[in-house]
């Protein structure tokens, strides 16, 4: 895999916002159900740091049980959006391996894992949490927007030897979210505190915000990235 994107399926057509100067860090950001990497590439461009590379892959198009088996961009199948809904365990694990392949690719290109942040929104945020917590490399942090921890009953045991026990997590949630209720986000934050060092979990909520982002949230994301990925 000598720097060739073709060997990493998700990288071949991912939207990449390159740094304006030498890239010493990377943010891999995963979109939500039915979306593409373009919308988050645009959002991240507005808060970009010149030495950071932003990679926004597109999920494969698959039938989604939750949406009457309609085919749409989805990282894995979704059966429901409640803490006790059945989950697509095989699909989640396969998707996580595909994201880990992107991390490995960036490492081969000279960006160390402790200079990589994994993030996402909704289903993408869920996958970013699962992938980072089961990753064998020590990452810089996780940005988890309007989401949950998949296969939560498997944790903390599933956290790979505690490599990311001290990882910083920024979890944000709209208080009026009708899709993934705030309560689910709060339960996720509590669960995360049993997996990583509790003081490393920030849970920020935004009044009046539904299942979407807002300028205040994006500023929190920018500050989090700046703090964890300082210029070197």
Tab-separated table of C-alpha atoms in Angstrom:
chain	number	residue	atom	x	y	z
A	1	UNK	CA	0.000	0.000	0.000
A	2	UNK	CA	2.698	2.487	-0.978
A	3	UNK	CA	0.571	5.611	-0.909
A	4	UNK	CA	-1.836	4.210	-3.482
A	5	UNK	CA	-5.464	5.141	-2.737
A	6	UNK	CA	-6.809	2.294	-4.870
A	7	UNK	CA	-5.801	-0.262	-2.256
A	8	UNK	CA	-8.136	1.444	0.253
A	9	UNK	CA	-11.640	1.272	-1.296
A	10	UNK	CA	-13.132	4.168	0.694
A	11	UNK	CA	-10.239	6.493	-0.194
A	12	UNK	CA	-10.593	6.122	-3.959
A	13	UNK	CA	-13.479	8.623	-4.160
A	14	UNK	CA	-13.345	10.248	-0.714
A	15	UNK	CA	-13.576	14.043	-0.568
A	16	UNK	CA	-10.229	15.324	0.677
A	17	UNK	CA	-9.601	18.912	1.778
A	18	UNK	CA	-5.842	19.248	1.522
A	19	UNK	CA	-3.784	21.437	3.809
A	20	UNK	CA	-2.535	24.820	2.582
A	21	UNK	CA	0.914	23.926	3.910
A	22	UNK	CA	2.783	20.750	4.904
A	23	UNK	CA	0.243	18.319	6.356
A	24	UNK	CA	1.240	17.097	9.823
A	25	UNK	CA	-2.186	15.896	11.013
A	26	UNK	CA	-5.430	14.441	9.670
A	27	UNK	CA	-9.130	14.498	10.507
A	28	UNK	CA	-11.193	11.614	9.123
A	29	UNK	CA	-14.883	12.541	9.285
A	30	UNK	CA	-17.827	10.230	8.553
A	31	UNK	CA	-21.206	11.513	7.329
A	32	UNK	CA	-24.637	10.402	8.497
A	33	UNK	CA	-27.195	8.053	6.910
A	34	UNK	CA	-28.190	8.994	3.362
A	35	UNK	CA	-25.578	11.749	3.093
A	36	UNK	CA	-22.179	11.949	1.346
A	37	UNK	CA	-18.758	13.196	2.319
A	38	UNK	CA	-19.315	16.459	0.408
A	39	UNK	CA	-21.505	18.191	2.998
A	40	UNK	CA	-19.038	17.611	5.843
A	41	UNK	CA	-16.042	18.499	3.664
A	42	UNK	CA	-17.757	21.881	3.135
A	43	UNK	CA	-18.514	22.277	6.860
A	44	UNK	CA	-14.960	21.377	7.876
A	45	UNK	CA	-13.485	23.721	5.240
A	46	UNK	CA	-15.008	26.613	7.184
A	47	UNK	CA	-13.017	25.704	10.325
A	48	UNK	CA	-9.936	24.219	8.669
A	49	UNK	CA	-6.392	24.473	9.957
A	50	UNK	CA	-3.755	24.922	7.222
A	51	UNK	CA	-1.558	21.978	8.318
A	52	UNK	CA	-4.439	19.484	8.700
A	53	UNK	CA	-5.754	17.187	5.970
A	54	UNK	CA	-9.527	16.494	6.140
A	55	UNK	CA	-10.765	13.209	4.664
A	56	UNK	CA	-14.518	12.705	4.189
A	57	UNK	CA	-15.243	9.275	2.670
A	58	UNK	CA	-18.617	8.261	1.218
A	59	UNK	CA	-20.488	5.310	2.731
A	60	UNK	CA	-21.388	2.454	0.381
A	61	UNK	CA	-24.979	2.293	-0.852
A	62	UNK	CA	-26.861	-0.570	0.841
A	63	UNK	CA	-30.502	-1.471	1.676
A	64	UNK	CA	-31.414	-0.014	5.088
A	65	UNK	CA	-33.938	-1.960	7.175
A	66	UNK	CA	-35.010	1.158	9.130
A	67	UNK	CA	-36.015	2.860	5.847
A	68	UNK	CA	-38.037	0.000	4.351
A	69	UNK	CA	-34.928	-1.537	2.746
A	70	UNK	CA	-34.390	1.493	0.542
A	71	UNK	CA	-30.884	1.582	-0.917
A	72	UNK	CA	-28.913	4.611	0.331
A	73	UNK	CA	-25.460	5.599	1.594
A	74	UNK	CA	-25.094	3.798	4.924
A	75	UNK	CA	-22.031	2.632	6.837
A	76	UNK	CA	-23.948	-0.424	8.111
A	77	UNK	CA	-27.574	-1.579	8.307
A	78	UNK	CA	-29.818	0.100	10.873
A	79	UNK	CA	-32.780	-1.722	12.418
A	80	UNK	CA	-33.790	0.951	14.928
A	81	UNK	CA	-32.603	4.030	16.785
A	82	UNK	CA	-33.135	3.034	20.414
A	83	UNK	CA	-30.556	1.742	22.915
A	84	UNK	CA	-32.056	-1.766	22.783
A	85	UNK	CA	-32.677	-2.060	19.013
A	86	UNK	CA	-31.060	-5.066	17.270
A	87	UNK	CA	-27.769	-4.181	15.571
A	88	UNK	CA	-25.893	-5.178	12.418
A	89	UNK	CA	-22.835	-6.500	14.268
A	90	UNK	CA	-21.095	-7.932	11.189
A	91	UNK	CA	-21.746	-4.750	9.202
A	92	UNK	CA	-20.470	-2.478	11.999
A	93	UNK	CA	-17.269	-4.510	12.385
A	94	UNK	CA	-16.665	-4.580	8.621
A	95	UNK	CA	-17.234	-0.819	8.360
A	96	UNK	CA	-14.805	-0.234	11.241
A	97	UNK	CA	-12.131	-2.273	9.434
A	98	UNK	CA	-12.616	-0.112	6.322
A	99	UNK	CA	-12.082	3.063	8.374
A	100	UNK	CA	-9.033	1.529	10.086
A	101	UNK	CA	-7.610	0.950	6.578
A	102	UNK	CA	-7.791	4.736	6.003
A	103	UNK	CA	-5.943	5.331	9.300
A	104	UNK	CA	-3.251	2.814	8.273
A	105	UNK	CA	-2.945	4.503	4.880
A	106	UNK	CA	-2.369	7.917	6.474
A	107	UNK	CA	0.213	6.375	8.815
A	108	UNK	CA	2.081	4.925	5.833
A	109	UNK	CA	2.049	8.405	4.319
A	110	UNK	CA	3.810	9.807	7.375
A	111	UNK	CA	1.045	11.024	9.699
A	112	UNK	CA	1.395	9.292	13.091
A	113	UNK	CA	-1.823	7.957	14.689
A	114	UNK	CA	-1.552	10.409	17.605
A	115	UNK	CA	-1.976	13.184	15.008
A	116	UNK	CA	-5.226	11.679	13.635
A	117	UNK	CA	-8.725	12.578	14.871
A	118	UNK	CA	-11.658	10.379	13.891
A	119	UNK	CA	-15.083	11.985	13.861
A	120	UNK	CA	-18.552	11.789	12.456
A	121	UNK	CA	-22.198	12.823	12.580
A	122	UNK	CA	-25.122	10.528	13.503
A	123	UNK	CA	-24.422	7.062	12.043
A	124	UNK	CA	-20.947	8.295	11.062
A	125	UNK	CA	-20.332	9.486	14.620
A	126	UNK	CA	-21.438	6.095	15.900
A	127	UNK	CA	-18.967	4.364	13.590
A	128	UNK	CA	-16.173	6.769	14.564
A	129	UNK	CA	-16.681	5.926	18.249
A	130	UNK	CA	-16.698	2.167	17.638
A	131	UNK	CA	-13.700	2.309	15.274
A	132	UNK	CA	-11.518	4.486	17.497
A	133	UNK	CA	-12.262	2.535	20.666
A	134	UNK	CA	-11.403	-0.793	18.979
A	135	UNK	CA	-8.367	0.571	17.098
A	136	UNK	CA	-4.945	-0.865	17.858
A	137	UNK	CA	-3.287	2.524	17.310
A	138	UNK	CA	-3.381	5.374	19.800
A	139	UNK	CA	-5.365	8.166	18.137
A	140	UNK	CA	-5.528	11.849	19.093
A	141	UNK	CA	-9.279	12.078	19.684
A	142	UNK	CA	-12.868	11.454	18.605
A	143	UNK	CA	-15.560	13.946	17.519
A	144	UNK	CA	-18.972	12.326	18.051
A	145	UNK	CA	-21.900	14.495	16.906
A	146	UNK	CA	-25.571	13.546	17.486
A	147	UNK	CA	-24.765	9.866	17.830
A	148	UNK	CA	-24.450	6.745	19.995
A	149	UNK	CA	-21.974	3.935	20.705
A	150	UNK	CA	-22.774	0.877	18.553
A	151	UNK	CA	-22.624	-2.577	20.167
A	152	UNK	CA	-22.452	-0.738	23.501
A	153	UNK	CA	-23.012	-3.925	25.492
A	154	UNK	CA	-19.652	-5.226	24.200
A	155	UNK	CA	-17.783	-2.415	25.989
A	156	UNK	CA	-15.538	-1.871	27.899
A	157	UNK	CA	-14.251	-5.375	26.988
A	158	UNK	CA	-14.260	-4.590	23.254
A	159	UNK	CA	-11.876	-1.651	23.736
A	160	UNK	CA	-8.711	-3.159	22.334
A	161	UNK	CA	-6.358	-3.621	25.326
A	162	UNK	CA	-7.170	-0.091	26.405
A	163	UNK	CA	-4.812	1.425	23.788
A	164	UNK	CA	-7.187	4.410	23.617
A	165	UNK	CA	-8.051	4.446	27.334
A	166	UNK	CA	-6.946	8.095	27.542
A	167	UNK	CA	-8.409	9.279	24.242
A	168	UNK	CA	-10.160	12.665	24.278
A	169	UNK	CA	-13.806	12.559	23.163
A	170	UNK	CA	-15.930	15.564	22.184
A	171	UNK	CA	-19.569	14.464	22.116
A	172	UNK	CA	-22.187	17.025	21.020
A	173	UNK	CA	-25.971	16.677	20.780
A	174	UNK	CA	-28.922	18.903	19.907
A	175	UNK	CA	-31.397	19.086	22.788
A	176	UNK	CA	-34.389	18.888	20.409
A	177	UNK	CA	-33.092	15.958	18.333
A	178	UNK	CA	-36.157	13.917	17.226
A	179	UNK	CA	-34.095	11.161	15.536
A	180	UNK	CA	-31.567	10.275	18.223
A	181	UNK	CA	-33.016	11.696	21.438
A	182	UNK	CA	-30.789	13.622	23.831
A	183	UNK	CA	-31.345	10.870	26.425
A	184	UNK	CA	-29.632	8.363	24.115
A	185	UNK	CA	-26.701	10.786	23.785
A	186	UNK	CA	-26.524	11.189	27.575
A	187	UNK	CA	-26.572	7.392	28.087
A	188	UNK	CA	-23.764	7.141	25.515
A	189	UNK	CA	-21.678	9.733	27.390
A	190	UNK	CA	-22.086	7.750	30.623
A	191	UNK	CA	-21.111	4.526	28.847
A	192	UNK	CA	-18.040	6.173	27.329
A	193	UNK	CA	-16.895	7.193	30.812
A	194	UNK	CA	-16.686	3.489	31.680
A	195	UNK	CA	-14.519	2.818	28.608
A	196	UNK	CA	-12.067	5.744	28.698
A	197	UNK	CA	-10.766	8.036	31.434
A	198	UNK	CA	-14.012	9.830	32.505
A	199	UNK	CA	-12.452	13.315	32.540
A	200	UNK	CA	-11.573	12.877	28.847
A	201	UNK	CA	-15.256	12.817	27.815
A	202	UNK	CA	-16.860	16.200	27.057
A	203	UNK	CA	-20.624	16.133	26.460
A	204	UNK	CA	-21.983	19.417	25.094
A	205	UNK	CA	-25.660	20.002	24.343
A	206	UNK	CA	-27.255	22.727	22.261
A	207	UNK	CA	-30.730	24.146	23.091
A	208	UNK	CA	-33.201	24.274	20.213
A	209	UNK	CA	-30.976	22.237	17.873
A	210	UNK	CA	-32.571	19.227	16.173
A	211	UNK	CA	-30.755	16.411	14.319
A	212	UNK	CA	-28.193	18.758	12.815
A	213	UNK	CA	-25.157	20.842	13.595
A	214	UNK	CA	-24.996	24.539	14.515
A	215	UNK	CA	-22.293	27.276	14.423
A	216	UNK	CA	-21.580	26.968	18.171
A	217	UNK	CA	-21.029	23.228	17.776
A	218	UNK	CA	-18.654	23.771	14.848
A	219	UNK	CA	-16.656	26.247	16.939
A	220	UNK	CA	-16.410	23.616	19.704
A	221	UNK	CA	-15.160	21.128	17.091
A	222	UNK	CA	-12.595	23.645	15.830
A	223	UNK	CA	-11.286	24.325	19.353
A	224	UNK	CA	-11.100	20.584	20.075
A	225	UNK	CA	-9.105	19.946	16.872
A	226	UNK	CA	-6.783	22.912	17.532
A	227	UNK	CA	-6.090	21.732	21.070
A	228	UNK	CA	-5.373	18.109	20.123
A	229	UNK	CA	-3.581	18.784	16.851
A	230	UNK	CA	-1.385	21.836	17.525
A	231	UNK	CA	1.002	23.056	14.852
A	232	UNK	CA	4.376	21.279	14.977
